[in-house]
PDB file of C-alpha atoms and ligand atoms in Angstrom:
ATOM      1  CA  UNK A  25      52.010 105.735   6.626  1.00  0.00           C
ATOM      2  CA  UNK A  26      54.093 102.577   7.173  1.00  0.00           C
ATOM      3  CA  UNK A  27      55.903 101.080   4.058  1.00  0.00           C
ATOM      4  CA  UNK A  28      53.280 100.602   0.927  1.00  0.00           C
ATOM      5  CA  UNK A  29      55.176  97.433  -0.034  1.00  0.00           C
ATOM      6  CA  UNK A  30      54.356  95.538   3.345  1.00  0.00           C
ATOM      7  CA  UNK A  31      50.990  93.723   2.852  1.00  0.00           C
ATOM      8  CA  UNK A  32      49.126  90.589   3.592  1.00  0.00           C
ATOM      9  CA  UNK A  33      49.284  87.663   1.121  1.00  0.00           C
ATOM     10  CA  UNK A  34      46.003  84.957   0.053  1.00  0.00           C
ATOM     11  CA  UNK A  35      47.743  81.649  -1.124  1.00  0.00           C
ATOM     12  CA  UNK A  36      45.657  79.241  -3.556  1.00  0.00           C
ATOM     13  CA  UNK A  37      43.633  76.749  -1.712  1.00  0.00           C
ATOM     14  CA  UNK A  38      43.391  73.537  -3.091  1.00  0.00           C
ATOM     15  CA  UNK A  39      41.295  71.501  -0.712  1.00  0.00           C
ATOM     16  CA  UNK A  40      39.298  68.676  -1.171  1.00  0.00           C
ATOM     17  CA  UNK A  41      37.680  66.074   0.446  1.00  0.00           C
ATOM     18  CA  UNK A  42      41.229  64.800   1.652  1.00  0.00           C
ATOM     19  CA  UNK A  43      41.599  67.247   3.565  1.00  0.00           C
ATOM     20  CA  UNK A  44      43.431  71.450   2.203  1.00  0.00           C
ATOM     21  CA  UNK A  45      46.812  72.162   0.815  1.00  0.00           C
ATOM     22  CA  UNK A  46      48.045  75.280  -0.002  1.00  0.00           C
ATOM     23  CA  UNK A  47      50.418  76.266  -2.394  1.00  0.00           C
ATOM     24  CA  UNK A  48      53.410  79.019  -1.928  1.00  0.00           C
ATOM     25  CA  UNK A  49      55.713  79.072  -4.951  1.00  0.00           C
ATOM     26  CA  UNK A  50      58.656  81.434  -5.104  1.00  0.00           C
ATOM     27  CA  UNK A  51      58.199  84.520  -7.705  1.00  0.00           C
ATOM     28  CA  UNK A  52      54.615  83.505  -8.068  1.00  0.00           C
ATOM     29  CA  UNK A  53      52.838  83.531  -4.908  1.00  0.00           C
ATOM     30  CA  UNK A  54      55.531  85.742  -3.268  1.00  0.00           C
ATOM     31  CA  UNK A  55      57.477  88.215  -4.656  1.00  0.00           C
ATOM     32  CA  UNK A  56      60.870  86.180  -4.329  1.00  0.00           C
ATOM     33  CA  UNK A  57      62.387  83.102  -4.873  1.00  0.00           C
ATOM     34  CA  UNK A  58      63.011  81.064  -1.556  1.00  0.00           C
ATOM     35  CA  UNK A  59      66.649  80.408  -0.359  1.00  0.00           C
ATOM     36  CA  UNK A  60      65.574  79.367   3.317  1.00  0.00           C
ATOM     37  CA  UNK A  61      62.912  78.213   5.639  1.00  0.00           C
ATOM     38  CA  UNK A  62      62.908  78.769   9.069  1.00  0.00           C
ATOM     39  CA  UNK A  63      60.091  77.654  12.009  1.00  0.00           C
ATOM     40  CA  UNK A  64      59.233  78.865  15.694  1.00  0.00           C
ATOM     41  CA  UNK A  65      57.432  76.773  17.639  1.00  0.00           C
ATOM     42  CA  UNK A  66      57.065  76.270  21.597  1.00  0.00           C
ATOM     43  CA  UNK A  67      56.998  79.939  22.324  1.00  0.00           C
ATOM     44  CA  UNK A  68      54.289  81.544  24.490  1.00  0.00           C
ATOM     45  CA  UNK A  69      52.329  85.069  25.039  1.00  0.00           C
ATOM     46  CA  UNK A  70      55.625  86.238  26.872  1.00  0.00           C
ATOM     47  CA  UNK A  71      57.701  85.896  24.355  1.00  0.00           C
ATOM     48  CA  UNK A  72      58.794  88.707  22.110  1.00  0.00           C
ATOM     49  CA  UNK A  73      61.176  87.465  18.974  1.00  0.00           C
ATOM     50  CA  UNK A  74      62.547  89.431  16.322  1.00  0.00           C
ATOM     51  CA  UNK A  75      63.436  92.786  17.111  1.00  0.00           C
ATOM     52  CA  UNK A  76      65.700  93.442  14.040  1.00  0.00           C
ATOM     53  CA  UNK A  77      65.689  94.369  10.385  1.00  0.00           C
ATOM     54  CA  UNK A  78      67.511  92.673   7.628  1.00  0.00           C
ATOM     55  CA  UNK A  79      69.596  94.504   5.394  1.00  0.00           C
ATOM     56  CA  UNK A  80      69.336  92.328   2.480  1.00  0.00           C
ATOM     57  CA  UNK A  81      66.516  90.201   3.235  1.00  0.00           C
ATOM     58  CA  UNK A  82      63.244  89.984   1.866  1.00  0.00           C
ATOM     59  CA  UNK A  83      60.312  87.477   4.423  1.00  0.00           C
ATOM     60  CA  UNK A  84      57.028  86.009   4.176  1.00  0.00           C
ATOM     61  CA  UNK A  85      55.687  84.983   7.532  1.00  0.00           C
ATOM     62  CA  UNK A  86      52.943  82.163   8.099  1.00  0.00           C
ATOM     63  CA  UNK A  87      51.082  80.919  11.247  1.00  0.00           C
ATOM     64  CA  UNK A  88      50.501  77.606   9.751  1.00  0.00           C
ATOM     65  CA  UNK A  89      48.687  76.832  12.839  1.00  0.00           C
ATOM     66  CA  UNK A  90      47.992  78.923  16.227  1.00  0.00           C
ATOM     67  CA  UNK A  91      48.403  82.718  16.272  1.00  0.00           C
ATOM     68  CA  UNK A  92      50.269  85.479  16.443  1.00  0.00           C
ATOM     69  CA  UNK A  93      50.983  89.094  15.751  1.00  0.00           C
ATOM     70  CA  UNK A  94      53.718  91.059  14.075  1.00  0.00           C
ATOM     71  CA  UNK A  95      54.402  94.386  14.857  1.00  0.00           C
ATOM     72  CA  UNK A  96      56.540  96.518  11.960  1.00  0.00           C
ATOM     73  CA  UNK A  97      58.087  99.832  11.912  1.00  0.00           C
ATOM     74  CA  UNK A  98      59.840 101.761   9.718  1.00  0.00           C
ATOM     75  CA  UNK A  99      61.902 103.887  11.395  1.00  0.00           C
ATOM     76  CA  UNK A 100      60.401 107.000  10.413  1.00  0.00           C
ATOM     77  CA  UNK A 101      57.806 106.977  13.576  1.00  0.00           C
ATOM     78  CA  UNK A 102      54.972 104.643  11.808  1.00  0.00           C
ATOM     79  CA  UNK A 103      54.117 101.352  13.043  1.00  0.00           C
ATOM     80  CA  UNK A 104      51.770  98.406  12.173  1.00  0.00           C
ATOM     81  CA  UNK A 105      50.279  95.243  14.153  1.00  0.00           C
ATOM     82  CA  UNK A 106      49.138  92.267  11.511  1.00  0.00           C
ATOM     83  CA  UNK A 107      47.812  89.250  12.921  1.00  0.00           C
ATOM     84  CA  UNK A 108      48.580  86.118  11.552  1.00  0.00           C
ATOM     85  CA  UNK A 109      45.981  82.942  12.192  1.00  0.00           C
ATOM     86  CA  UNK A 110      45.336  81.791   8.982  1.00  0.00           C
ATOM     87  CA  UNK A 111      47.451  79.044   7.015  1.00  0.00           C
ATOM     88  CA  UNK A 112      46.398  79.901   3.825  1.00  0.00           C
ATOM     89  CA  UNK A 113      47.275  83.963   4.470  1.00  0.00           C
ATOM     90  CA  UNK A 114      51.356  85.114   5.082  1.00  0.00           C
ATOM     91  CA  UNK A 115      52.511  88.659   5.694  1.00  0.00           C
ATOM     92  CA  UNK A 116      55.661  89.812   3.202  1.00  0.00           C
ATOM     93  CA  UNK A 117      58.007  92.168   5.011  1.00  0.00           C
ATOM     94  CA  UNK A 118      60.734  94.053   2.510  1.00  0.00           C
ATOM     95  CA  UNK A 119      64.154  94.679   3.684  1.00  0.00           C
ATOM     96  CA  UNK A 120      65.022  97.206   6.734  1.00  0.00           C
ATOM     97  CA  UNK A 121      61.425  96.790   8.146  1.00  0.00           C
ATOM     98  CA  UNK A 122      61.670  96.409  12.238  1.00  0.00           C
ATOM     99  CA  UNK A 123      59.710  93.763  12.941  1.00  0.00           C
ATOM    100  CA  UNK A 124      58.574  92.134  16.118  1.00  0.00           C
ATOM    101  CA  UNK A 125      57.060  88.732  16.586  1.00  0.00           C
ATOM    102  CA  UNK A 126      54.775  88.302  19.670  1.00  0.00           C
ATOM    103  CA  UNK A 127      51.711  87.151  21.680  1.00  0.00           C
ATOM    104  CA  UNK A 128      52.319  83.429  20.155  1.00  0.00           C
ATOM    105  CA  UNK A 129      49.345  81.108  21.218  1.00  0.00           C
ATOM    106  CA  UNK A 130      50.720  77.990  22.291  1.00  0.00           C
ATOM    107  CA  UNK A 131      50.002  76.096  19.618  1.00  0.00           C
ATOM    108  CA  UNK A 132      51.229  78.370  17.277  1.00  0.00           C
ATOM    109  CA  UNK A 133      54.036  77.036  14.387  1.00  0.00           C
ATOM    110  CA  UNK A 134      55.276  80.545  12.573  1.00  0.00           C
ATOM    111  CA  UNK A 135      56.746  79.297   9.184  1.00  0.00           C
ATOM    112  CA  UNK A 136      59.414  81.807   7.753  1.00  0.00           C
ATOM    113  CA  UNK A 137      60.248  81.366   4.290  1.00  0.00           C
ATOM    114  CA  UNK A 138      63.395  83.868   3.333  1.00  0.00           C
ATOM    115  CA  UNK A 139      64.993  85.249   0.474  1.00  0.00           C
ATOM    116  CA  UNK A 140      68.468  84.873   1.275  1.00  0.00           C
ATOM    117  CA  UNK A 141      70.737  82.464   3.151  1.00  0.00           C
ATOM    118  CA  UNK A 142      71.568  82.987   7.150  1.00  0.00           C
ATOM    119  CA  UNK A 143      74.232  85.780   7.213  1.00  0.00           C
ATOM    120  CA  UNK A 144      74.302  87.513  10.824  1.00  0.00           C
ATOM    121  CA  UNK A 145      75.773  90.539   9.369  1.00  0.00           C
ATOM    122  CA  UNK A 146      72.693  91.438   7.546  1.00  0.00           C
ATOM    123  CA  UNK A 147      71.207  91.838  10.881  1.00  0.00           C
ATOM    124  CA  UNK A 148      70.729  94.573  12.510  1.00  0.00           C
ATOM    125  CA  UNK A 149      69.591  94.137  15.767  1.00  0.00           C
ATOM    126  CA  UNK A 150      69.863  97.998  17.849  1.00  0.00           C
ATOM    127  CA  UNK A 151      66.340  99.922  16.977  1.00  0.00           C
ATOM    128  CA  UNK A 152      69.021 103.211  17.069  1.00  0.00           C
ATOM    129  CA  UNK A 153      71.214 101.972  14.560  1.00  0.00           C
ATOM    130  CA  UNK A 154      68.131 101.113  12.613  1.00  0.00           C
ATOM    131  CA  UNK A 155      66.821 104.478  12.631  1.00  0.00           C
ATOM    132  CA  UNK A 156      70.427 106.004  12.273  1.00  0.00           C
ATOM    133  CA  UNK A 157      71.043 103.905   8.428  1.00  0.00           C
ATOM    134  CA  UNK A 158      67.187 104.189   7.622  1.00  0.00           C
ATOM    135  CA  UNK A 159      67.599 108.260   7.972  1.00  0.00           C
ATOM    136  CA  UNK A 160      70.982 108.631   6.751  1.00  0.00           C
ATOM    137  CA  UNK A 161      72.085 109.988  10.524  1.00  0.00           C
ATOM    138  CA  UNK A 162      69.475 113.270   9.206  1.00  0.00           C
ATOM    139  CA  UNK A 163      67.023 112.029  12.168  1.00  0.00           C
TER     140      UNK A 163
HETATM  141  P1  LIG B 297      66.977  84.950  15.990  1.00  0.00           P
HETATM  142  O1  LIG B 297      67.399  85.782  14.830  1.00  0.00           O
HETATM  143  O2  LIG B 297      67.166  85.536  17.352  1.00  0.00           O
HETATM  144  O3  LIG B 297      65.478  84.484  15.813  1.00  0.00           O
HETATM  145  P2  LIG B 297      64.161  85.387  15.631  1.00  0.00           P
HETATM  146  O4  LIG B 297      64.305  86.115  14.349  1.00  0.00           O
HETATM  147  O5  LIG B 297      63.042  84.430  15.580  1.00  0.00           O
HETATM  148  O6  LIG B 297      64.054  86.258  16.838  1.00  0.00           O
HETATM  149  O7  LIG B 297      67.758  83.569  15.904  1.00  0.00           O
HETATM  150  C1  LIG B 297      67.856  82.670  16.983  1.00  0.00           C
HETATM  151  C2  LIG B 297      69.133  81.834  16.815  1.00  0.00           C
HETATM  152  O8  LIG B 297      69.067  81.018  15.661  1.00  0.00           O
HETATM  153  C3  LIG B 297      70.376  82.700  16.686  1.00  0.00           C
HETATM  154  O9  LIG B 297      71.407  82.066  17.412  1.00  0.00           O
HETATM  155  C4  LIG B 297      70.708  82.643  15.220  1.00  0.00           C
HETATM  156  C5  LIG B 297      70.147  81.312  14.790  1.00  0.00           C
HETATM  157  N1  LIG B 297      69.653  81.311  13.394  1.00  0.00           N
HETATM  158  C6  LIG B 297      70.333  80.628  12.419  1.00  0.00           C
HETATM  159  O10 LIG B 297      71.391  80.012  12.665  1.00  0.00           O
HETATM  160  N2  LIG B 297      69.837  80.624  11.147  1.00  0.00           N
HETATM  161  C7  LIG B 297      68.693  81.255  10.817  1.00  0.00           C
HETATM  162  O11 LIG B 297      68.262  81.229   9.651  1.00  0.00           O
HETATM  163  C8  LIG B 297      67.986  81.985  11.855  1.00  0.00           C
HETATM  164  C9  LIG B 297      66.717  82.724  11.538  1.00  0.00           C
HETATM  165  C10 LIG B 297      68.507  81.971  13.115  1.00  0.00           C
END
């Protein structure tokens, strides 16, 4: 089974007749506070993004409008597709998840909110390498 701790997220509506807002505080509605924001935009159903896991960081992902999908694994042989096409829902991924972004619709805007500043280090970007500090090298 993939990691228990990745799951799907409801934010607090608070619509009226103006029109919806929704609400996504740090250590309230997700599980960290928020150091940075990122956004991809403009991409298409070719497009596959990601294809890393983060060391030290902690995500929640948002289609704040459009759709797309995001495939995790966890190194171990299990893997997961979530779709993302609702504003008001975000998908929190814990550090050293694998995650892929793809089949973007063309209006989609992915919102990215991140524990921890940009440091390219924390990056780990070969799926062996991955697997090799996920299993200790025992794979
Ligand atoms: P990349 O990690 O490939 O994006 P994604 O996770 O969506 O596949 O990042 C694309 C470029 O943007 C790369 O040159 C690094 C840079 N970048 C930053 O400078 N700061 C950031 O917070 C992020 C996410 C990327």
């Amino acid at each position: 089974m993939i990691n228990r701790n990745i799951r799907m997220l409801e934010f607090p509506q608070r619509g009226d007749e103006r029109g919806r807002l929704v609400v996504v505080e740090g250590m309230q509605d997700i599980p960290f506070d928020i150091k940075r924001i990122f956004y991809i935009y403009d991409s298409n159903t070719e497009v596959i993004r990601g294809q890393h896991a983060n060391r030290k960081t902690e995500f929640v992902l948002i289609n704040i409008a459009g759709k797309s999908k995001v495939k995790v694994k966890d190194g171990r042989g299990n893997e997961a597709v979530y779709s993302l096409d609702r504003p008001h829902t975000g998908i929190y991924l814990p550090r050293m998840v694998w995650k892929d972004m793809y089949d973007f619709s063309e209006d989609s805007i992915l919102i990215c909110l991140a524990s921890e500043h940009y440091d390219p280090t924390e990056y780990i970007r070969d799926y062996d390498e991955y697997v090799k500090e996920i299993t200790g090298g025992q794979v």
